[in-house]
CSV table of C-alpha atoms in Angstrom, one decimal:
chain,number,residue,atom,x,y,z
A,79,MET,CA,-9.5,-9.0,27.5
A,80,GLY,CA,-7.5,-8.6,24.3
A,81,ILE,CA,-4.4,-6.7,23.4
A,82,ARG,CA,-3.5,-3.9,21.0
A,83,ALA,CA,-0.4,-2.2,19.9
A,84,ILE,CA,0.3,1.5,20.7
A,85,VAL,CA,3.1,4.0,20.3
A,86,GLN,CA,3.5,6.8,22.9
A,87,ARG,CA,6.4,8.4,21.1
A,88,HIS,CA,7.8,8.4,17.6
A,89,GLY,CA,10.9,6.3,16.9
A,90,GLY,CA,12.2,2.9,15.8
A,91,PRO,CA,10.4,-0.4,16.2
A,92,GLU,CA,11.3,-0.4,19.9
A,93,VAL,CA,8.6,2.2,20.6
A,94,ILE,CA,5.8,-0.3,19.8
A,95,GLU,CA,4.2,-1.6,23.0
A,96,PHE,CA,1.2,-3.7,23.8
A,97,VAL,CA,-1.6,-2.8,26.2
A,98,ASP,CA,-4.7,-4.5,27.5
A,99,ASP,CA,-7.8,-3.7,25.4
A,100,ASP,CA,-11.4,-3.8,26.6
A,101,THR,CA,-13.0,-3.6,23.2
A,102,ALA,CA,-14.7,-6.9,23.7
A,103,SER,CA,-16.8,-5.4,26.5
A,104,THR,CA,-17.5,-2.1,24.7
A,105,PRO,CA,-20.8,-1.9,22.7
A,106,PRO,CA,-20.4,-0.3,19.3
A,107,GLY,CA,-21.8,3.2,18.9
A,108,THR,CA,-24.1,4.6,16.2
A,109,GLY,CA,-22.8,3.5,12.8
A,110,GLU,CA,-20.1,1.3,14.2
A,111,VAL,CA,-19.4,-2.4,14.3
A,112,ARG,CA,-17.3,-4.5,16.7
A,113,LEU,CA,-14.9,-6.5,14.6
A,114,ARG,CA,-12.8,-9.6,15.6
A,115,HIS,CA,-9.7,-9.6,13.5
A,116,ARG,CA,-8.5,-12.7,11.7
A,117,ALA,CA,-5.5,-11.1,9.9
A,118,ILE,CA,-3.9,-7.7,9.9
A,119,GLY,CA,-2.2,-6.0,6.9
A,120,PHE,CA,1.3,-4.8,7.3
A,121,ASN,CA,2.4,-1.8,5.2
A,122,LEU,CA,5.3,0.6,4.8
A,123,ILE,CA,2.9,3.4,5.9
A,124,ASP,CA,2.8,1.8,9.3
A,125,THR,CA,6.5,2.5,9.7
A,126,TYR,CA,6.0,6.1,8.6
A,127,HIS,CA,3.3,6.5,11.3
A,128,ARG,CA,5.5,4.9,13.9
A,129,ALA,CA,8.6,6.9,13.0
A,130,GLY,CA,6.9,10.2,12.8
A,131,LEU,CA,7.3,10.8,9.0
A,132,TYR,CA,3.6,11.1,9.1
A,133,PRO,CA,3.2,12.6,12.7
A,134,LEU,CA,0.5,11.2,14.9
A,135,GLU,CA,-1.4,12.5,17.8
A,136,LEU,CA,0.1,10.5,20.6
A,137,PRO,CA,-0.5,8.0,22.1
A,138,SER,CA,-1.8,6.3,19.0
A,139,GLY,CA,-2.6,2.9,17.7
A,140,LEU,CA,-1.0,1.5,14.5
A,141,GLY,CA,-2.3,-0.2,11.4
A,142,MET,CA,-4.8,0.7,8.6
A,143,GLU,CA,-5.8,-2.6,7.2
A,144,ALA,CA,-7.3,-5.9,8.4
A,145,SER,CA,-9.8,-8.6,7.8
A,146,GLY,CA,-12.2,-10.1,10.3
A,147,VAL,CA,-15.7,-11.1,11.4
A,148,VAL,CA,-18.4,-8.7,12.5
A,149,VAL,CA,-19.3,-9.6,16.1
A,150,GLU,CA,-21.9,-6.9,16.9
A,151,CYS,CA,-23.5,-4.0,15.1
A,152,GLY,CA,-24.4,-0.6,16.6
A,153,PRO,CA,-27.5,1.4,15.9
A,154,GLY,CA,-28.0,2.6,12.4
A,155,VAL,CA,-25.7,0.1,10.7
A,156,GLU,CA,-27.1,-1.2,7.4
A,157,GLY,CA,-25.7,-3.8,5.1
A,158,PHE,CA,-23.7,-5.7,7.7
A,159,ALA,CA,-24.7,-8.3,10.3
A,160,PRO,CA,-22.9,-10.4,12.9
A,161,GLY,CA,-21.0,-13.2,11.2
A,162,ASP,CA,-20.2,-11.3,8.1
A,163,ARG,CA,-16.6,-11.6,6.8
A,164,VAL,CA,-15.3,-8.1,6.0
A,165,ALA,CA,-12.1,-6.2,5.4
A,166,TYR,CA,-11.0,-2.6,5.5
A,167,ALA,CA,-8.1,-0.3,4.6
A,168,GLY,CA,-8.9,3.0,6.3
A,169,GLY,CA,-10.3,4.6,9.4
A,170,ALA,CA,-8.6,5.3,12.7
A,171,LEU,CA,-5.2,3.6,13.2
A,172,ARG,CA,-6.1,0.6,15.3
A,173,ALA,CA,-5.7,-2.5,13.1
A,174,TYR,CA,-2.9,-3.9,15.3
A,175,SER,CA,-5.4,-5.4,17.7
A,176,GLN,CA,-7.4,-8.5,18.3
A,177,GLU,CA,-10.7,-6.7,18.3
A,178,ARG,CA,-11.8,-3.1,17.5
A,179,LEU,CA,-14.7,-0.8,16.9
A,180,ILE,CA,-14.8,0.7,13.5
A,181,GLU,CA,-17.3,2.7,11.4
A,182,ALA,CA,-19.2,0.4,9.1
A,183,SER,CA,-18.6,2.9,6.2
A,184,HIS,CA,-15.0,1.7,6.1
A,185,LEU,CA,-15.9,-1.9,5.6
A,186,VAL,CA,-16.2,-4.0,2.4
A,187,ARG,CA,-17.8,-7.4,2.4
A,188,LEU,CA,-15.4,-10.2,1.4
A,189,PRO,CA,-16.3,-12.6,-1.4
A,190,ASP,CA,-16.2,-16.3,-0.5
A,191,ASP,CA,-13.3,-16.8,-2.9
A,192,VAL,CA,-11.0,-14.4,-1.0
A,193,ASP,CA,-9.5,-15.7,2.2
A,194,ASP,CA,-8.9,-13.7,5.3
A,195,GLU,CA,-5.1,-13.5,5.1
A,196,LEU,CA,-5.0,-12.5,1.5
A,197,ALA,CA,-7.7,-9.9,2.0
A,198,ALA,CA,-5.8,-8.3,4.9
A,199,ALA,CA,-2.5,-8.4,3.1
A,200,MET,CA,-3.6,-7.0,-0.3
A,201,LEU,CA,-6.6,-4.8,0.0
A,202,LEU,CA,-4.8,-1.6,0.7
A,203,LYS,CA,-2.1,-2.4,-1.8
A,204,GLY,CA,-4.6,-3.6,-4.4
A,205,MET,CA,-6.7,-0.5,-4.1
A,206,THR,CA,-3.6,1.6,-4.3
A,207,VAL,CA,-2.6,-0.1,-7.6
A,208,HIS,CA,-6.1,0.4,-9.0
A,209,TYR,CA,-6.2,4.2,-8.5
A,210,LEU,CA,-2.5,4.6,-9.6
A,211,LEU,CA,-3.1,2.9,-12.9
A,212,THR,CA,-6.7,4.0,-13.7
A,213,ARG,CA,-7.2,7.4,-12.0
A,214,THR,CA,-4.0,9.1,-11.1
A,215,PHE,CA,-2.7,8.3,-14.5
A,216,GLU,CA,-4.8,6.4,-16.9
A,217,VAL,CA,-2.5,3.7,-18.3
A,218,ARG,CA,-3.3,2.5,-21.8
A,219,ALA,CA,-1.8,0.1,-24.3
A,220,GLY,CA,1.5,1.4,-25.6
A,221,HIS,CA,2.5,3.5,-22.6
A,222,VAL,CA,5.9,2.9,-21.1
A,223,LEU,CA,6.1,2.9,-17.3
A,224,LEU,CA,8.9,3.1,-14.8
A,225,VAL,CA,8.1,1.3,-11.5
A,226,HIS,CA,10.4,1.5,-8.5
A,227,ALA,CA,10.4,-1.3,-5.9
A,228,ALA,CA,8.9,-3.5,-8.6
A,229,ALA,CA,9.3,-6.6,-6.4
A,230,GLY,CA,7.7,-5.0,-3.3
A,231,GLY,CA,4.2,-5.3,-2.0
A,232,VAL,CA,2.6,-2.7,-4.2
A,233,GLY,CA,5.1,-3.2,-7.1
A,234,SER,CA,4.4,-6.9,-7.3
A,235,LEU,CA,0.7,-6.1,-8.0
A,236,LEU,CA,1.2,-3.0,-10.1
A,237,VAL,CA,3.5,-4.6,-12.6
A,238,PRO,CA,1.2,-7.5,-13.8
A,239,TRP,CA,-1.9,-5.2,-13.7
A,240,ALA,CA,0.0,-2.6,-15.9
A,241,LYS,CA,1.0,-5.4,-18.3
A,242,HIS,CA,-2.7,-6.5,-18.5
A,243,LEU,CA,-3.5,-2.9,-19.6
A,244,GLY,CA,-1.0,-3.2,-22.4
A,245,ALA,CA,1.9,-1.2,-21.0
A,246,THR,CA,5.6,-1.7,-21.3
A,247,VAL,CA,7.1,-1.8,-17.8
A,248,ILE,CA,10.7,-0.9,-16.8
A,249,GLY,CA,11.1,-2.2,-13.2
A,250,CYS,CA,13.6,-1.2,-10.6
A,251,ALA,CA,14.8,-3.6,-7.9
A,252,ARG,CA,17.9,-4.1,-5.8
A,253,GLY,CA,19.7,-7.4,-5.6
A,254,ALA,CA,19.6,-10.5,-7.8
A,255,GLU,CA,16.7,-12.1,-5.9
A,256,LYS,CA,14.4,-9.1,-6.2
A,257,GLN,CA,15.4,-8.4,-9.8
A,258,ALA,CA,14.4,-12.0,-10.6
A,259,ALA,CA,11.1,-11.5,-8.9
A,260,ALA,CA,10.5,-8.3,-10.8
A,261,ARG,CA,11.1,-10.2,-14.1
A,262,SER,CA,8.8,-13.0,-13.1
A,263,SER,CA,6.0,-10.6,-12.3
A,264,GLY,CA,6.1,-9.3,-15.9
A,265,CYS,CA,8.7,-6.5,-16.1
A,266,ASP,CA,9.9,-6.1,-19.7
A,267,HIS,CA,13.2,-4.6,-18.5
A,268,VAL,CA,14.7,-4.7,-15.0
A,269,LEU,CA,17.3,-2.2,-13.8
A,270,ASP,CA,19.1,-1.5,-10.6
A,271,ALA,CA,18.3,2.0,-9.3
A,272,ASP,CA,21.8,2.2,-7.8
A,273,ASP,CA,23.4,1.9,-11.2
A,274,PRO,CA,25.0,5.2,-12.0
A,275,GLY,CA,23.9,4.7,-15.6
A,276,PHE,CA,20.3,4.2,-14.6
A,277,VAL,CA,18.8,7.2,-16.3
A,278,ALA,CA,20.8,6.7,-19.5
A,279,LYS,CA,19.5,3.1,-19.7
A,280,VAL,CA,15.9,4.2,-19.4
A,281,ARG,CA,16.5,6.7,-22.1
A,282,ASP,CA,18.1,4.0,-24.3
A,283,ILE,CA,15.2,1.6,-23.7
A,284,THR,CA,12.7,4.3,-24.7
A,285,GLY,CA,14.6,5.5,-27.8
A,286,GLY,CA,15.6,8.6,-26.1
A,287,ASN,CA,12.0,9.7,-25.3
A,288,GLY,CA,11.7,8.7,-21.6
A,289,VAL,CA,8.6,7.2,-19.9
A,290,GLU,CA,5.1,8.5,-19.8
A,291,VAL,CA,4.8,7.9,-16.1
A,292,ALA,CA,7.2,7.0,-13.2
A,293,TYR,CA,5.7,5.3,-10.1
A,294,ASP,CA,8.0,6.1,-7.2
A,295,SER,CA,7.4,4.7,-3.7
A,296,VAL,CA,11.1,5.1,-2.7
A,297,GLY,CA,11.2,8.8,-2.3
A,298,ARG,CA,14.4,10.8,-1.6
A,299,ALA,CA,16.9,8.3,-3.1
A,300,THR,CA,15.1,8.0,-6.5
A,301,PHE,CA,13.2,11.3,-6.9
A,302,ASP,CA,15.7,13.2,-9.1
A,303,ALA,CA,16.3,10.1,-11.3
A,304,SER,CA,12.6,9.5,-11.7
A,305,LEU,CA,12.1,13.1,-13.0
A,306,ALA,CA,15.1,12.7,-15.3
A,307,CYS,CA,13.5,9.5,-16.8
A,308,LEU,CA,10.2,11.3,-17.9
A,309,ARG,CA,9.4,12.2,-21.4
A,310,ARG,CA,8.0,15.6,-22.3
A,311,ARG,CA,4.7,16.2,-20.4
A,312,GLY,CA,5.4,13.0,-18.4
A,313,MET,CA,4.1,12.4,-14.9
A,314,LEU,CA,6.0,11.5,-11.7
A,315,VAL,CA,3.7,9.8,-9.2
A,316,SER,CA,5.5,10.0,-5.9
A,317,TYR,CA,3.4,7.8,-3.6
A,318,GLY,CA,5.9,6.7,-0.9
A,319,ASN,CA,8.9,7.6,1.2
A,320,ALA,CA,10.8,4.4,1.8
A,321,SER,CA,14.1,6.2,1.7
A,322,GLY,CA,12.8,9.5,3.2
A,323,LYS,CA,10.9,12.5,2.0
A,324,PRO,CA,11.6,13.7,-1.5
A,325,PRO,CA,13.4,17.0,-1.7
A,326,ALA,CA,11.5,20.3,-2.1
A,327,ILE,CA,11.1,21.3,-5.7
A,328,GLU,CA,10.9,24.6,-7.5
A,329,PRO,CA,7.9,24.5,-9.9
A,330,THR,CA,9.9,26.1,-12.7
A,331,ARG,CA,12.1,23.0,-12.7
A,332,LEU,CA,9.2,21.0,-14.0
A,333,ALA,CA,8.8,23.4,-16.8
A,334,SER,CA,12.5,23.3,-17.7
A,335,MET,CA,12.5,19.5,-17.9
A,336,GLY,CA,9.6,19.3,-20.4
A,337,SER,CA,6.4,20.7,-18.7
A,338,LEU,CA,6.4,17.7,-16.4
A,339,PHE,CA,3.6,16.8,-14.0
A,340,LEU,CA,4.2,15.9,-10.3
A,341,THR,CA,1.6,14.4,-8.0
A,342,ARG,CA,1.6,13.0,-4.5
A,343,PRO,CA,-1.6,11.0,-4.1
A,344,ILE,CA,-3.0,9.1,-1.1
A,345,LEU,CA,-5.5,6.3,-1.1
A,346,GLY,CA,-8.0,8.1,1.1
A,347,ASP,CA,-8.7,10.7,-1.5
A,348,TYR,CA,-9.7,8.0,-4.0
A,349,ILE,CA,-12.1,6.1,-1.7
A,350,SER,CA,-13.6,9.0,0.1
A,351,THR,CA,-17.2,7.8,-0.5
A,352,SER,CA,-18.8,4.5,0.0
A,353,ALA,CA,-19.4,4.2,-3.7
A,354,GLU,CA,-15.7,4.8,-4.5
A,355,LEU,CA,-14.7,2.3,-1.9
A,356,ASP,CA,-17.0,-0.4,-3.1
A,357,THR,CA,-16.1,0.2,-6.8
A,358,THR,CA,-12.3,0.1,-6.0
A,359,ALA,CA,-12.4,-2.9,-3.8
A,360,ASN,CA,-14.6,-4.9,-6.2
A,361,ALA,CA,-12.2,-4.0,-9.0
A,362,VAL,CA,-9.4,-5.5,-6.9
A,363,PHE,CA,-11.4,-8.7,-6.2
A,364,GLU,CA,-12.2,-9.0,-9.9
A,365,ALA,CA,-8.6,-8.6,-10.9
A,366,LEU,CA,-7.7,-11.3,-8.4
A,367,ARG,CA,-10.5,-13.6,-9.7
A,368,GLN,CA,-9.4,-13.2,-13.3
A,369,GLY,CA,-5.7,-13.9,-12.5
A,370,VAL,CA,-4.6,-10.4,-13.5
A,371,ILE,CA,-2.8,-10.2,-10.1
A,372,ARG,CA,-1.6,-13.3,-8.2
A,373,PRO,CA,-0.6,-12.0,-4.8
A,374,GLU,CA,0.9,-14.4,-2.3
A,375,VAL,CA,1.4,-14.0,1.5
A,376,ARG,CA,5.0,-14.7,2.0
A,377,GLN,CA,5.6,-13.5,5.6
A,378,ARG,CA,3.4,-14.2,8.7
A,379,TYR,CA,4.2,-12.8,12.1
A,380,PRO,CA,2.3,-13.1,15.4
A,381,LEU,CA,0.8,-9.7,16.3
A,382,THR,CA,3.0,-9.6,19.4
A,383,ASP,CA,6.0,-9.9,17.0
A,384,ALA,CA,5.2,-6.6,15.3
A,385,ARG,CA,8.6,-5.0,16.3
A,386,ARG,CA,10.5,-7.7,14.4
A,387,ALA,CA,8.1,-7.3,11.4
A,388,HIS,CA,8.9,-3.6,11.3
A,389,GLU,CA,12.6,-4.2,11.6
A,390,GLU,CA,12.6,-6.7,8.7
A,391,LEU,CA,10.4,-4.4,6.5
A,392,ALA,CA,12.8,-1.5,7.1
A,393,SER,CA,15.7,-3.6,6.0
A,394,ARG,CA,14.0,-4.2,2.7
A,395,ALA,CA,14.5,-7.9,3.2
A,396,LEU,CA,10.8,-8.8,2.6
A,397,ARG,CA,9.3,-9.8,-0.7
A,398,GLY,CA,5.6,-9.7,-1.6
A,399,LEU,CA,2.9,-9.5,1.1
A,400,SER,CA,3.0,-9.9,4.9
A,401,VAL,CA,0.4,-10.2,7.6
A,402,LEU,CA,0.2,-10.1,11.4
A,403,ILE,CA,-1.9,-12.8,13.0
A,404,PRO,CA,-3.8,-11.7,16.1
C-alpha cells in the first residue's frame, strides 16, 4: 500500500498530512490508466490550493503535475500501454502520491531525451510559458516585456524563450543572487521591484513609452506598478498571486491609463482539448531540444517532506525548478 498527501482544511504547510492509499489494488476505470509516479512537480499553485486562495472541496489531494510509468490501462484507453513513460499537468489534484488513477486524456508521452525529473518539474511551467508568449500575447521581435519573478520557475523559462522570439526583456528579481540569475537567463535589464523608482526606471529604459506587455505572477504587491509600466494599449498578464490576490479594478481605470488590456489566464483553458495539449507539450519539448530553454532541477525533496518544500517555496528562497520524489 502506498501513501498520498491530503489536506482536510486550508492553512499553512502544517495542514498537509499523509494517508494510506490503495490505488495499487484499484483497477482503472473506463478511459483511465494506473500510473506509478517517478517524480512530482512542485508549483506555487500547490500553495494556493493548500492555503485556500483557490478553495478546494475538502478533503482534497494536492499537486497537478508529475511524470511516471503506465502500469495498467482501463477499458477504452487508446494510444498508451503499460510501460509507457508519460507526464501530465492537469486533472484531479492527486499528484502528491506514489500511484494514482488518471484519465488518459491528460497524459502526454515523454520523448526518450526528456528525463522523468525534468518532465515533472517543467511541463506545467513550460506549457504556461508557451501560451503566455504565443497565445495570450503574441510576442514578436522588437517587443519590450516586463517579467516579474524573472529568476523563478516560470520566469527562468519565460525569459530565454522571449529572447529567442526577439523581445527585449526587463526582468524583476529580489536580492543579488536572484538578480544575477535573471541576468544569466537573458534579461536585458534587471530591476528590483522594491525600488521606489521602479516605474520611472522602466519608463526611462523604454524612452518614456512603457512596455507592450507585463507578465506578473506576484499579484497584489506589483499589480499597480505593472499597470503603470504599460504603454498605450499595453497588456497586463496577471497569472499568479505569490503576494496575494491583486486588488479589484474599475474598468474605466484601464481607459484612463491608455486603453490598457488586462487578462487573468489559466493553463487549463489553453490545453482544453487533446490536440491543444499535444501541440503545447510538443512545443515545450522542442524548445528544450533546441536549447531555447535550459531548465535545471535545483531542489529535490522526498514526497514525505512536502511540508518543508512548501515552507521554503513560500519564503521565496528557491531558484529554478523543484521536484518531490515519491
